Short mmCIF file of C-alpha atoms in Angstrom, two decimals:
data_model
loop_
_atom_site.label_atom_id
_atom_site.label_comp_id
_atom_site.label_asym_id
_atom_site.label_seq_id
_atom_site.Cartn_x
_atom_site.Cartn_y
_atom_site.Cartn_z
CA MET I 27 21.38 -14.19 2.43
CA SER I 28 23.35 -12.79 -0.52
CA GLN I 29 22.49 -9.72 -2.61
CA ALA I 30 21.83 -12.05 -5.58
CA THR I 31 19.28 -13.91 -3.43
CA PHE I 32 17.66 -10.60 -2.55
CA LYS I 33 17.44 -9.62 -6.22
CA HIS I 34 15.66 -12.92 -6.94
CA PHE I 35 13.44 -12.32 -3.90
CA HIS I 36 12.59 -8.78 -5.20
CA LYS I 37 11.52 -10.27 -8.52
CA VAL I 38 9.23 -12.71 -6.73
CA LEU I 39 7.80 -9.83 -4.65
CA LYS I 40 7.22 -7.74 -7.76
CA ASP I 41 5.36 -10.67 -9.39
CA LEU I 42 3.25 -11.16 -6.28
CA SER I 43 2.49 -7.40 -6.04
CA THR I 44 1.48 -7.37 -9.71
CA GLN I 45 -0.84 -10.34 -9.09
CA VAL I 46 -2.43 -8.64 -6.04
CA ILE I 47 -2.96 -5.43 -7.99
CA HIS I 48 -4.52 -7.37 -10.86
CA GLU I 49 -6.86 -9.27 -8.50
CA CYS I 50 -7.88 -6.07 -6.75
CA ALA I 51 -8.68 -4.46 -10.13
CA GLU I 52 -10.75 -7.50 -11.12
CA ASN I 53 -12.69 -7.22 -7.86
CA GLY I 54 -13.30 -3.48 -8.30
CA GLU I 55 -10.95 -2.50 -5.47
CA PRO I 56 -8.79 0.37 -6.66
CA ILE I 57 -5.22 0.61 -5.38
CA SER I 58 -4.68 3.83 -3.53
CA CYS I 59 -0.91 3.75 -3.92
CA LYS I 60 0.07 5.96 -6.88
CA LYS I 61 3.18 7.87 -7.90
CA GLY I 62 3.34 10.86 -5.62
CA CYS I 63 1.47 9.22 -2.76
CA SER I 64 4.09 9.09 -0.05
CA TYR I 65 2.13 8.59 3.14
CA CYS I 66 3.97 5.33 3.90
CA CYS I 67 7.32 7.01 3.37
CA TYR I 68 7.07 8.53 6.88
CA LEU I 69 7.11 5.18 8.68
CA LEU I 70 9.96 3.91 10.76
CA VAL I 71 11.11 0.79 8.93
CA GLU I 72 13.63 -1.93 9.61
CA ILE I 73 15.65 -3.47 6.80
CA PRO I 74 18.05 -6.35 6.79
CA TRP I 75 21.76 -5.76 6.37
CA GLU I 76 21.75 -7.12 2.83
CA GLU I 77 19.19 -4.56 1.74
CA ALA I 78 21.13 -1.78 3.47
CA GLU I 79 24.13 -2.87 1.36
CA ILE I 80 22.07 -2.70 -1.80
CA LEU I 81 20.96 0.82 -0.90
CA ALA I 82 24.50 1.88 0.00
CA LYS I 83 25.75 0.67 -3.40
CA TRP I 84 22.92 2.53 -5.10
CA LEU I 85 23.82 5.68 -3.16
CA LEU I 86 27.52 5.45 -4.14
CA LYS I 87 26.47 5.49 -7.79
CA GLN I 88 24.56 8.81 -7.45
CA PRO I 89 25.97 12.15 -8.45
CA PRO I 90 27.96 13.82 -5.60
CA ALA I 91 25.40 16.55 -4.88
CA LYS I 92 22.54 14.07 -4.65
CA ARG I 93 24.62 11.67 -2.56
CA THR I 94 25.58 14.48 -0.12
CA ASP I 95 21.94 15.62 0.18
CA ILE I 96 20.68 12.11 0.93
CA MET I 97 23.52 11.44 3.44
CA LYS I 98 22.59 14.65 5.33
CA LYS I 99 19.02 13.41 5.57
CA ILE I 100 20.10 9.91 6.65
CA LYS I 101 22.28 11.36 9.41
CA ARG I 102 19.51 13.75 10.58
CA ASN I 103 16.92 10.94 10.71
CA ALA I 104 19.37 8.65 12.51
CA GLN I 105 20.08 11.32 15.12
CA GLU I 106 16.37 11.95 15.63
CA ALA I 107 15.61 8.21 15.92
CA LYS I 108 18.47 7.76 18.40
CA ARG I 109 17.13 10.59 20.51
CA LEU I 110 13.61 9.07 20.42
CA PHE I 111 14.94 5.62 21.31
CA ARG I 112 16.89 6.96 24.28
CA LYS I 113 13.84 8.74 25.75
CA ASN I 114 12.62 5.38 27.08
CA ASP I 115 14.72 2.84 29.06
CA LYS I 116 12.91 0.04 27.28
CA THR I 117 14.01 1.18 23.83
CA ALA I 118 17.48 2.63 24.57
CA TYR I 119 19.04 -0.72 23.60
CA LEU I 120 18.05 0.04 20.01
CA THR I 121 20.76 2.66 19.77
CA GLU I 122 23.41 -0.11 19.93
CA PRO I 123 24.05 -2.94 17.52
CA VAL I 124 21.68 -5.83 18.27
CA ASP I 125 21.65 -9.50 17.39
CA GLN I 126 18.85 -11.43 15.79
CA ASP I 127 17.34 -12.37 19.19
CA ALA I 128 16.94 -8.77 20.46
CA GLY I 129 13.16 -9.14 20.77
CA ASP I 130 10.24 -7.43 19.17
CA PHE I 131 10.41 -3.86 18.05
CA PRO I 132 7.89 -1.91 20.18
CA ASP I 133 4.86 -0.83 18.24
CA GLN I 134 4.58 2.32 20.37
CA LEU I 135 7.99 3.39 19.08
CA CYS I 136 6.78 3.20 15.51
CA ASP I 137 3.66 5.19 16.46
CA ASP I 138 5.75 7.86 18.23
CA TYR I 139 8.06 8.11 15.23
CA PHE I 140 5.12 8.33 12.74
CA TYR I 141 2.60 10.47 14.59
CA ASP I 142 4.85 12.65 16.76
CA LYS I 143 6.94 14.11 13.96
CA SER I 144 6.82 14.17 10.20
CA ARG I 145 10.02 12.35 9.46
CA PRO I 146 10.23 11.56 5.79
CA CYS I 147 12.36 8.80 4.47
CA PRO I 148 15.74 10.32 3.47
CA LEU I 149 15.18 8.87 0.00
CA LEU I 150 11.89 10.72 -0.51
CA LYS I 151 12.20 13.52 -3.04
CA ASP I 152 9.22 15.59 -4.22
CA GLY I 153 6.77 12.94 -2.98
CA CYS I 154 8.55 10.06 -4.80
CA CYS I 155 11.19 7.53 -3.96
CA SER I 156 14.52 8.58 -5.40
CA ALA I 157 15.82 5.03 -4.90
CA TYR I 158 12.80 3.28 -6.33
CA GLU I 159 14.77 0.59 -8.14
CA ALA I 160 16.77 -0.20 -4.95
CA ARG I 161 13.98 0.26 -2.35
CA PRO I 162 13.78 -2.31 0.43
CA THR I 163 11.33 -5.16 0.58
CA VAL I 164 9.20 -3.50 3.26
CA CYS I 165 8.59 -0.60 0.83
CA GLN I 166 7.76 -2.92 -2.01
CA LEU I 167 5.09 -4.64 0.09
CA HIS I 168 2.94 -1.54 0.53
CA VAL I 169 -0.14 -2.07 -1.62
CA VAL I 170 -3.16 -0.33 -0.17
CA SER I 171 -6.71 -0.61 -1.48
CA SER I 172 -8.39 1.35 1.35
CA PRO I 173 -8.94 5.08 0.74
CA ALA I 174 -5.59 6.93 0.65
CA LYS I 175 -6.77 9.47 3.26
CA LEU I 176 -6.70 6.70 5.82
CA CYS I 177 -2.93 6.47 5.40
CA THR I 178 -2.39 10.04 6.54
CA ARG I 179 -1.22 10.94 10.02
CA GLN I 180 -4.47 12.88 10.42
CA ALA I 181 -6.69 9.84 10.07
CA GLY I 182 -8.47 9.16 13.31
CA GLU I 183 -9.65 6.00 14.95
CA SER I 184 -13.22 7.09 14.25
CA ASP I 185 -12.67 7.00 10.47
CA GLU I 186 -14.59 4.02 9.12
CA TYR I 187 -13.10 1.85 6.46
CA HIS I 188 -13.14 -1.62 5.03
CA ILE I 189 -9.92 -3.41 4.13
CA PRO I 190 -10.64 -6.19 1.60
#
């Protein structure tokens, strides 16, 4: 898939997100996601190569100090993720390049990454995405109408909630 295709895809996603937000508002379901809410920015996410290229091009356009700061964070997160993956024989393969048929990404690994440590996305700055206009699809798809406190790492299984 080309970058041009992804840009078209992002427009479609934005239109769909806008529609979902509008429908939620019509149904009296407020959207918890607001500027400064960054709970989902601590998740371990996978992105396709094409979106990694879009982010890399965005990063190259940033001022040198900002670019250096983000690169340090990217390297630190990558080292931590690699260490986490290598802790378990079943996930060690994730430290090497994989093909499309590598299998499912273990849910437990995402939980370990999210709950074990507070690893913010390297693009997170003061609670906001510094690469908002170039953020990956997975980030664009987060639209939450449940109470924001349920997105925290402190939310327990006993917390009751209804997801419309």
